[in-house]
Amino acid sequence: MTDLANIHDDRDMGTPAKEGAPVTLTIDGFEVTVPEGTSVMRAASEIGLQVPKLCATDSIDAFGSCRLCVVEIEGRRGTPASCTTPVAPGMVVHTQSSRVKQIRKGVMELYISDHPLDCLTCAANGDCELQDMAGMVGLRDVRYEPGRNHFEQRTSVGPNPEYIPKDVSNPYFAYDPAKCIVCSRCVRACEEVQGTFALTIEGRGFESRVSPGAAFDDFLSSDCVSCGACVQACPTGTLQEKSVIELGTPERSVVTTCAYCGVGCSFKAELNGDELVRMVPYKHGKANRGHSCVKGRFAYGYATHKDRILNPMIRDSIDQPWQEVSWDEALSFAANRLRGLQEKHGRKSIGVITSSRCTNEETFLVQKLTRAVFGNNNTDTCARVCHSPTGYGLGQTFGTSAGTQDFDSVEHTDVVIVIGANPTDGHPVFASRLKKRLRAGAKLIVIDPRRINLVKSAHIEASHHLQLRPGTNVAVVTALAHVIVTEGLFDEDYIRERCDWDEFLTYADFVRDPRHSPETSEGLTGVPAEELRKAARLFATGGNGAIYYGLGVTEHSQ
């Protein structure tokens, strides 16, 4: 599939990237240096050597179940899985010895012995890792006689008791158990990437199957939120978008940005010709890192909706019908009208307002048009209505009206404050990344009148929920600062190096006033003083701190 506007390497490196001291080893005669903790599989990928794999992918942790990625390491016994084996200084690895080739072919033969050979009519034909790996290891036939299997509906003696029909209950994708190789990639993606834990493996041995939740659940009735992480992780046609089943395998893609919410997820719009087949989250997107929510992944029907306007239209007055014209005519019409308005009413008579659903780049170009071409400063965006307090506050304190960190920073935080926001509902992709960090041990403080999902849900629980009265955000934050200042929990060296020390002293004198203490503010905010003090101490002493806030803070007059 041809990728347009794609300047990044989209190869699946097998296991996630690591950070650490450099380690040098030799793989198939090539020397490579990678960070400590990197898997042998990823080290091989870094120098262009692909090790066959089925259960491994670089969006989730190594699992080591398929045994297709075995290698030989000089000085070590056996043939360890390269996905779960970390590199070591001076290690010498062989990925293409006759021994590992024979093992891989035998493993693949076992997989294929319980898999339907309907590749030509399978929706994943041409986009199937099992198919690719069979070719890579050189498998040409299967020696095993037909026996118990999961893919034949009927046997010579009647219905096959092992066969389970397709689950097409989900409106966006289908699940075909007959094609499942039980690699657990879908289960792990649901756990590690999305954090929903909707999928599991039921049964043991030959009876093992992917199950969407409890017995008798299908995908629609389960806890599945249709984020698509499982579909993207599946290496076969087991989990497949219904759009691909209907329209065929896409043959080209274009990188674009989702406009549903403020996260700004990057996607690859995959097409056949000009027909949109599916939206796949872009692994190099700095906001989503290859993940998505149901809206960005599957709710793209507007792209082909019958009411979508595909051509520019003009009219001389509002009582006339719209008339479709060419782009050249439409642009000339708009330019002449705008210039005529300025000639008649003056240079400042026109302005431009952009939508908050525009990208930053589009908004920049619009203000450039307004200032450089129209010659005035009449440019605005509806995002200002929601975030003008944010812009002003950050501008005054940090010198720029933007956040100080990117979404990747959540992976390094130790204690988080979420105030006036509900990420799981409003910004679900960011919420997935946050929940992953919380499951890894980070602490959470929620400041919100509502008992949002992050306060307590499966696998995560906030250390403190400061359930303040609406409109008392400033009082709560000031009380937190009071505790940190009066108990000497601030880092003086950090503040002296990065802030205006004299201004800090002025602020410290202000918040130190007893009228800002948790005990005094409790009557106003409704937050118990002792709970607030504990939260302040946690945030001040818990390590790397991060504050994430939303419209609950900015959309009221304080």
XYZ file of C-alpha atoms in Angstrom:
558
model
C 0.000 0.000 0.000
C 1.417 3.377 -1.010
C 1.667 5.981 1.749
C 1.393 9.578 0.620
C 2.722 12.413 2.783
C 4.381 9.808 5.011
C 7.923 10.723 5.963
C 8.236 8.296 8.866
C 9.258 4.661 9.003
C 6.046 2.695 9.548
C 7.721 -0.654 10.116
C 6.542 -2.659 13.095
C 9.671 -2.916 15.244
C 8.239 -5.818 17.258
C 8.593 -4.409 20.770
C 8.351 -0.909 22.284
C 11.350 1.434 22.308
C 13.369 1.744 25.511
C 15.455 4.437 27.163
C 18.778 3.718 28.819
C 22.526 3.476 28.491
C 23.843 2.395 25.068
C 24.518 -1.318 24.553
C 26.468 -2.686 21.592
C 25.939 -6.195 20.204
C 26.338 -8.104 16.950
C 23.422 -9.545 14.976
C 24.129 -11.676 11.897
C 27.536 -10.049 11.598
C 26.247 -6.474 11.895
C 27.148 -4.364 14.910
C 24.311 -2.342 16.416
C 24.045 -0.012 19.414
C 20.677 0.355 21.160
C 19.433 1.550 24.575
C 19.656 -0.830 27.516
C 16.507 -2.951 27.873
C 15.855 -3.121 24.131
C 14.801 -6.534 22.877
C 16.972 -8.492 20.471
C 14.041 -8.365 18.021
C 13.909 -4.571 18.022
C 17.698 -4.314 17.806
C 17.567 -6.450 14.670
C 14.799 -4.266 13.218
C 16.908 -1.160 13.841
C 19.444 -2.392 11.290
C 16.846 -3.679 8.836
C 16.838 -7.353 9.842
C 13.298 -8.622 10.242
C 12.784 -11.527 12.616
C 9.552 -13.475 11.954
C 6.876 -12.817 14.593
C 3.167 -13.201 15.265
C 2.507 -12.351 18.915
C 4.816 -9.312 18.989
C 4.064 -5.744 17.924
C 5.700 -2.490 18.985
C 2.565 -0.963 20.551
C 2.379 -3.501 23.408
C 4.821 -5.272 25.705
C 6.539 -8.463 24.598
C 4.670 -11.685 25.298
C 6.787 -14.524 23.914
C 3.985 -16.960 23.088
C 4.192 -17.641 19.355
C 7.802 -18.967 19.397
C 8.265 -17.859 15.809
C 10.949 -15.305 16.655
C 13.479 -17.720 18.145
C 17.176 -16.974 17.626
C 20.524 -18.462 18.629
C 22.870 -16.568 20.953
C 26.487 -17.586 21.256
C 27.282 -18.864 24.735
C 23.645 -19.516 25.647
C 21.683 -22.739 25.539
C 18.511 -23.204 23.534
C 16.762 -20.862 21.164
C 15.268 -17.969 23.167
C 12.474 -15.769 21.856
C 14.029 -12.567 20.536
C 11.022 -10.470 21.610
C 11.510 -11.210 25.320
C 15.311 -11.388 25.352
C 16.995 -8.085 26.250
C 20.262 -7.117 24.598
C 23.548 -7.422 26.486
C 27.005 -5.939 25.817
C 29.023 -8.078 23.412
C 26.094 -10.388 22.653
C 26.400 -12.266 19.345
C 23.039 -13.240 17.813
C 22.199 -15.428 14.838
C 18.695 -14.997 13.392
C 19.063 -17.105 10.242
C 20.840 -20.290 11.310
C 19.572 -23.579 9.876
C 18.412 -24.613 13.332
C 16.119 -21.618 13.922
C 14.835 -21.788 10.353
C 13.733 -25.382 10.918
C 12.063 -24.499 14.241
C 10.185 -21.562 12.701
C 8.902 -23.639 9.819
C 7.647 -26.302 12.228
C 5.909 -23.699 14.419
C 4.246 -22.100 11.409
C 3.130 -25.520 10.194
C 1.304 -26.029 13.496
C -0.445 -22.688 13.158
C -1.565 -23.377 9.598
C -2.825 -26.866 10.501
C -5.688 -25.225 12.422
C -6.324 -22.307 10.102
C -8.622 -22.011 7.077
C -6.753 -21.801 3.780
C -9.182 -19.369 2.170
C -6.653 -16.607 1.600
C -7.986 -15.595 -1.826
C -11.429 -14.791 -0.430
C -10.321 -13.556 3.006
C -10.813 -9.839 3.708
C -7.255 -9.712 5.094
C -5.697 -11.064 1.898
C -2.628 -8.938 1.226
C -2.795 -7.410 4.711
C -2.278 -10.515 6.847
C 0.810 -11.091 8.971
C 0.148 -14.823 9.186
C 0.213 -14.966 5.401
C 3.410 -12.882 5.310
C 5.165 -14.971 7.959
C 4.254 -18.247 6.238
C 5.986 -16.933 3.160
C 8.903 -15.567 5.150
C 9.733 -18.920 6.781
C 9.269 -20.767 3.488
C 6.272 -22.910 4.424
C 4.951 -24.634 1.309
C 2.838 -27.522 2.628
C 1.456 -28.965 5.867
C 2.315 -32.536 6.800
C -0.388 -32.988 9.449
C -3.469 -35.002 8.548
C -6.828 -33.205 8.947
C -8.210 -33.664 12.449
C -9.862 -31.628 15.149
C -10.007 -28.009 14.079
C -11.848 -24.755 14.686
C -12.509 -23.643 11.111
C -14.673 -26.320 9.455
C -18.401 -25.895 10.048
C -19.038 -29.587 9.427
C -16.969 -32.743 9.603
C -17.523 -36.124 7.974
C -19.680 -37.187 10.916
C -21.768 -34.006 11.293
C -21.527 -30.482 12.724
C -18.114 -29.513 14.091
C -18.462 -28.953 17.871
C -15.284 -26.803 17.867
C -16.609 -24.342 15.295
C -17.936 -20.971 16.509
C -19.726 -18.728 14.007
C -18.685 -15.157 13.317
C -19.641 -12.445 15.785
C -20.934 -9.524 13.724
C -22.746 -7.809 16.604
C -20.365 -4.854 16.649
C -21.414 -2.285 14.036
C -17.837 -1.538 12.993
C -15.915 -4.812 12.894
C -16.437 -8.581 12.762
C -14.851 -11.317 14.874
C -14.196 -14.669 13.177
C -12.995 -17.224 15.770
C -12.141 -19.703 13.006
C -9.157 -17.546 11.997
C -7.879 -16.834 15.507
C -4.351 -18.050 16.329
C -4.688 -17.070 20.027
C -1.670 -14.753 19.936
C -3.362 -12.559 22.597
C -2.423 -9.335 20.804
C -6.039 -8.133 20.883
C -6.365 -8.918 24.588
C -3.121 -7.138 25.417
C -4.003 -4.108 23.285
C -7.332 -3.797 25.096
C -5.487 -3.935 28.421
C -2.277 -2.005 27.771
C -3.306 0.556 25.152
C -6.979 1.224 25.799
C -7.243 0.086 29.413
C -10.774 -1.305 29.109
C -9.916 -4.971 29.811
C -12.937 -6.090 27.775
C -11.242 -9.131 26.223
C -9.782 -12.278 27.716
C -8.610 -15.764 26.708
C -10.972 -18.461 27.909
C -10.197 -22.162 27.954
C -6.843 -23.935 27.939
C -4.707 -25.539 25.282
C -6.640 -26.451 22.154
C -9.810 -24.999 23.698
C -8.313 -21.501 24.107
C -10.345 -18.739 22.479
C -10.643 -14.968 22.625
C -13.739 -14.019 24.584
C -15.362 -10.558 24.818
C -16.089 -10.552 28.528
C -18.353 -12.952 30.394
C -19.940 -16.135 29.087
C -22.598 -15.555 26.432
C -21.368 -11.976 25.840
C -20.757 -10.840 22.297
C -18.718 -7.783 21.330
C -21.722 -5.483 21.410
C -22.929 -6.519 24.867
C -19.438 -6.615 26.372
C -17.458 -3.731 27.895
C -15.873 -3.076 24.490
C -15.835 0.660 23.628
C -15.067 0.083 19.916
C -11.767 1.987 20.026
C -10.363 -0.392 17.406
C -7.134 -1.209 19.263
C -7.843 -4.931 19.041
C -8.593 -4.736 15.318
C -5.369 -2.891 14.657
C -3.338 -5.364 16.710
C -4.799 -8.515 15.120
C -2.247 -10.163 12.773
C -4.872 -12.195 10.868
C -8.385 -11.690 9.528
C -9.928 -12.624 12.872
C -10.832 -9.043 13.762
C -11.600 -7.112 10.610
C -13.276 -3.794 9.825
C -16.615 -4.311 8.109
C -15.699 -1.548 5.678
C -12.688 -3.582 4.480
C -14.856 -6.690 4.147
C -17.258 -4.713 1.960
C -14.915 -2.409 0.012
C -11.691 -4.388 -0.186
C -8.113 -3.839 0.974
C -7.074 -0.170 0.655
C -4.226 0.564 -1.726
C -3.070 4.026 -0.647
C -3.199 6.301 2.374
C -3.015 9.954 3.355
C -2.048 11.251 6.803
C -4.642 13.588 8.317
C -5.851 14.994 11.643
C -9.067 14.079 13.452
C -11.174 17.133 14.361
C -13.639 15.556 16.771
C -11.981 16.828 19.960
C -8.979 18.814 21.118
C -6.542 15.894 21.358
C -5.693 16.199 17.657
C -5.107 12.535 16.830
C -3.250 11.740 13.630
C -4.763 9.175 11.258
C -3.969 7.477 8.012
C -7.018 7.731 5.787
C -6.745 4.541 3.741
C -8.434 4.569 0.351
C -9.187 2.655 -2.806
C -8.836 5.345 -5.411
C -10.767 8.222 -3.840
C -13.076 5.975 -1.825
C -12.370 6.040 1.922
C -12.113 2.468 3.234
C -10.965 2.966 6.818
C -9.247 5.321 9.238
C -6.170 3.895 10.963
C -4.520 5.754 13.861
C -1.061 6.923 12.820
C 1.674 5.403 14.983
C 3.841 8.538 14.689
C 1.064 10.922 15.752
C 2.459 12.880 18.694
C -0.918 13.123 20.407
C -2.223 9.566 20.022
C 0.827 7.412 19.204
C -1.199 4.943 17.147
C -4.315 4.817 19.317
C -7.806 6.186 18.778
C -11.336 6.363 20.123
C -14.497 5.119 18.449
C -15.255 8.498 16.854
C -11.927 8.987 15.129
C -11.578 5.328 14.189
C -15.041 4.527 12.891
C -17.302 7.618 12.829
C -16.109 8.937 9.490
C -19.407 8.514 7.659
C -19.514 12.272 7.084
C -16.767 11.814 4.482
C -19.178 10.072 2.112
C -22.482 11.446 3.418
C -24.965 12.435 0.724
C -25.335 15.910 2.243
C -21.620 16.658 2.180
C -20.737 19.673 0.034
C -18.046 18.669 -2.441
C -17.854 21.755 -4.664
C -17.741 25.489 -3.925
C -20.985 27.448 -4.289
C -21.708 31.167 -4.620
C -24.727 33.490 -4.695
C -25.131 37.242 -5.111
C -27.657 37.665 -2.318
C -29.241 35.574 0.431
C -32.557 35.319 -1.401
C -30.934 33.561 -4.377
C -30.220 29.808 -4.621
C -26.677 28.510 -4.290
C -24.865 27.884 -7.570
C -22.024 25.358 -7.933
C -18.929 26.826 -9.616
C -15.271 25.976 -10.135
C -12.693 26.716 -7.484
C -11.139 29.462 -9.604
C -14.465 31.226 -10.001
C -15.315 30.847 -6.305
C -11.969 32.220 -5.159
C -12.157 35.154 -7.574
C -15.718 35.901 -6.450
C -14.762 35.894 -2.765
C -11.604 37.939 -3.291
C -13.428 40.615 -5.342
C -16.260 40.894 -2.839
C -13.902 41.188 0.118
C -11.781 43.793 -1.642
C -14.920 45.703 -2.614
C -16.087 45.789 1.012
C -12.762 47.271 2.096
C -12.818 49.880 -0.661
C -16.313 50.928 0.353
C -16.189 50.649 4.141
C -12.495 50.824 4.999
C -9.628 48.484 5.754
C -11.031 47.329 9.105
C -14.465 46.471 7.755
C -13.792 42.744 7.402
C -12.413 40.062 9.699
C -12.108 36.309 9.977
C -13.246 33.813 12.631
C -11.963 30.234 12.597
C -13.474 27.182 14.216
C -11.889 25.423 17.170
C -11.994 22.310 14.983
C -9.395 23.809 12.664
C -5.824 22.652 13.114
C -3.235 25.041 14.531
C -1.706 25.308 11.068
C -5.003 26.317 9.480
C -5.665 28.924 12.150
C -2.167 30.321 11.664
C -2.729 30.685 7.924
C -6.050 32.464 8.481
C -4.555 35.055 10.818
C -1.695 35.489 8.328
C -4.253 36.163 5.600
C -6.026 38.694 7.813
C -2.900 40.610 8.804
C -0.823 40.374 5.631
C -3.575 40.603 2.986
C -6.535 42.349 4.633
C -4.182 44.645 6.541
C -5.891 44.501 9.939
C -5.943 42.489 13.156
C -9.591 41.417 12.978
C -8.918 37.724 13.423
C -10.381 35.452 16.071
C -11.191 31.832 16.845
C -14.074 30.371 18.777
C -11.537 28.555 20.965
C -10.863 31.935 22.580
C -14.357 31.959 24.072
C -13.587 28.778 25.993
C -9.913 29.302 26.661
C -9.295 33.034 27.000
C -8.697 32.604 30.765
C -6.179 29.881 29.879
C -4.390 32.042 27.357
C -4.240 35.026 29.675
C -3.202 33.064 32.747
C -0.501 31.037 31.035
C 0.728 34.096 29.183
C 1.133 36.018 32.408
C 2.877 33.212 34.276
C 4.895 31.426 31.587
C 5.142 34.012 28.830
C 3.184 31.913 26.351
C -0.493 31.061 26.187
C 0.034 27.332 25.722
C 0.645 24.287 27.860
C 4.187 23.610 29.015
C 4.260 19.925 28.061
C 3.081 17.568 25.335
C 0.961 14.447 25.736
C 4.032 12.215 25.900
C 4.933 13.818 29.233
C 2.139 11.873 30.941
C 4.316 8.783 30.651
C 6.863 10.372 32.997
C 4.602 11.880 35.630
C 4.408 10.520 39.164
C 1.459 12.474 40.539
C -1.364 13.998 38.497
C -3.967 16.647 39.261
C -7.048 16.556 37.018
C -9.233 19.602 37.620
C -12.391 20.628 35.811
C -12.028 17.928 33.177
C -13.422 14.499 32.384
C -10.815 12.952 30.074
C -12.467 9.542 29.699
C -15.522 11.205 28.145
C -14.093 14.364 26.576
C -10.620 13.264 25.483
C -10.620 9.447 25.581
C -7.300 8.873 23.813
C -5.458 11.027 26.328
C -7.417 9.297 29.102
C -6.127 5.921 27.895
C -2.547 7.157 28.117
C -3.197 8.634 31.561
C -4.814 5.442 32.858
C -1.862 3.408 31.610
C 0.447 5.605 33.678
C -1.840 5.320 36.708
C -1.797 1.528 36.432
C 1.996 1.746 36.434
C 1.904 3.416 39.851
C 1.387 7.153 39.357
C -0.908 8.854 41.888
C -4.021 10.839 40.976
C -5.790 13.799 42.576
C -9.196 14.676 41.079
C -10.629 18.137 41.767
C -14.176 18.114 40.441
C -17.731 18.399 41.788
C -18.584 15.287 39.782
C -17.577 11.729 40.550
C -15.966 11.201 37.153
C -14.770 7.845 35.853
C -11.194 8.512 36.948
C -12.197 8.781 40.616
C -12.732 5.045 40.780
C -13.161 2.458 38.068
C -11.736 -0.925 37.194
C -7.959 -1.012 37.746
C -7.585 2.667 38.761
C -8.565 4.785 41.747
C -7.734 8.368 42.655
C -5.731 8.891 45.831
C -7.847 11.954 46.602
C -11.116 13.323 45.239
C -11.576 16.948 46.257
C -15.287 17.285 45.551
C -15.528 21.065 45.641
C -18.623 23.211 45.224
C -18.974 24.547 41.655
C -17.206 27.870 41.211
C -14.718 27.491 44.072
C -11.735 26.307 42.020
C -9.576 29.323 42.913
C -10.192 28.856 46.631
C -9.214 25.175 46.469
C -6.051 25.816 44.454
C -5.068 28.658 46.801
C -5.601 26.382 49.803
C -3.352 23.758 48.194
C -0.689 26.432 47.739
C -1.175 27.510 51.376
C -0.290 24.029 52.603
C 2.742 23.712 50.339
C 4.103 27.132 51.374
C 3.390 26.986 55.101
C 4.792 23.473 55.449
C 7.898 24.334 53.413
C 7.229 21.714 50.729
C 8.329 23.843 47.767
C 11.681 23.407 45.974
C 13.517 26.697 46.535
C 16.416 25.892 44.199
C 14.009 25.049 41.377
C 12.025 28.252 41.875
C 15.127 30.458 42.111
C 16.515 28.974 38.894
C 13.348 29.114 36.802
C 11.111 31.802 38.317
C 11.198 35.347 39.636
C 12.085 34.803 43.280
C 10.784 38.177 44.447
C 7.423 37.585 42.771
C 7.259 34.153 44.354
C 7.844 35.672 47.797
C 4.993 38.104 47.191
C 2.708 35.237 46.186
C 3.892 33.116 49.120
C 3.008 35.937 51.542
C -0.456 36.090 49.973
C -1.260 32.369 50.194
C 0.320 32.076 53.655
C -2.473 34.231 55.077
C -4.613 32.113 57.477
C -7.758 33.084 55.574
C -6.512 30.832 52.735
C -5.972 27.789 54.941
C -7.915 24.584 54.193
C -9.744 24.931 57.487
C -10.952 28.431 56.645
C -11.849 27.639 53.039
C -13.678 24.407 53.909
C -16.906 26.275 54.607
C -16.755 27.860 51.144
C -15.496 24.938 49.042
C -17.019 21.994 50.891
C -13.683 20.130 50.708
C -12.630 18.587 54.055
C -9.515 20.362 55.323
C -7.600 17.196 56.182
C -8.302 15.648 52.765
C -7.054 18.802 51.037
C -3.900 18.863 53.172
C -3.126 15.257 52.282
C -3.619 16.011 48.585
C -1.296 19.039 48.778
C 1.413 17.005 50.508
C 1.118 14.236 47.922
C 1.440 16.640 45.006
C 4.391 18.451 46.581
C 6.351 15.338 47.536
C 5.175 12.715 45.043
C 7.814 13.268 42.343
C 7.183 14.604 38.838
C 3.920 16.521 38.994
C 1.473 17.320 36.201
C -1.745 19.354 36.139
C -4.390 18.707 33.490
C -7.395 21.010 33.459
C -10.394 21.554 31.230
C -13.378 23.779 30.580
C -14.610 23.280 34.125
C -11.857 25.713 35.114
C -11.817 28.115 32.191
C -15.532 28.531 31.525
C -16.511 30.488 34.609
C -15.749 34.050 35.690
C -12.860 33.829 38.123
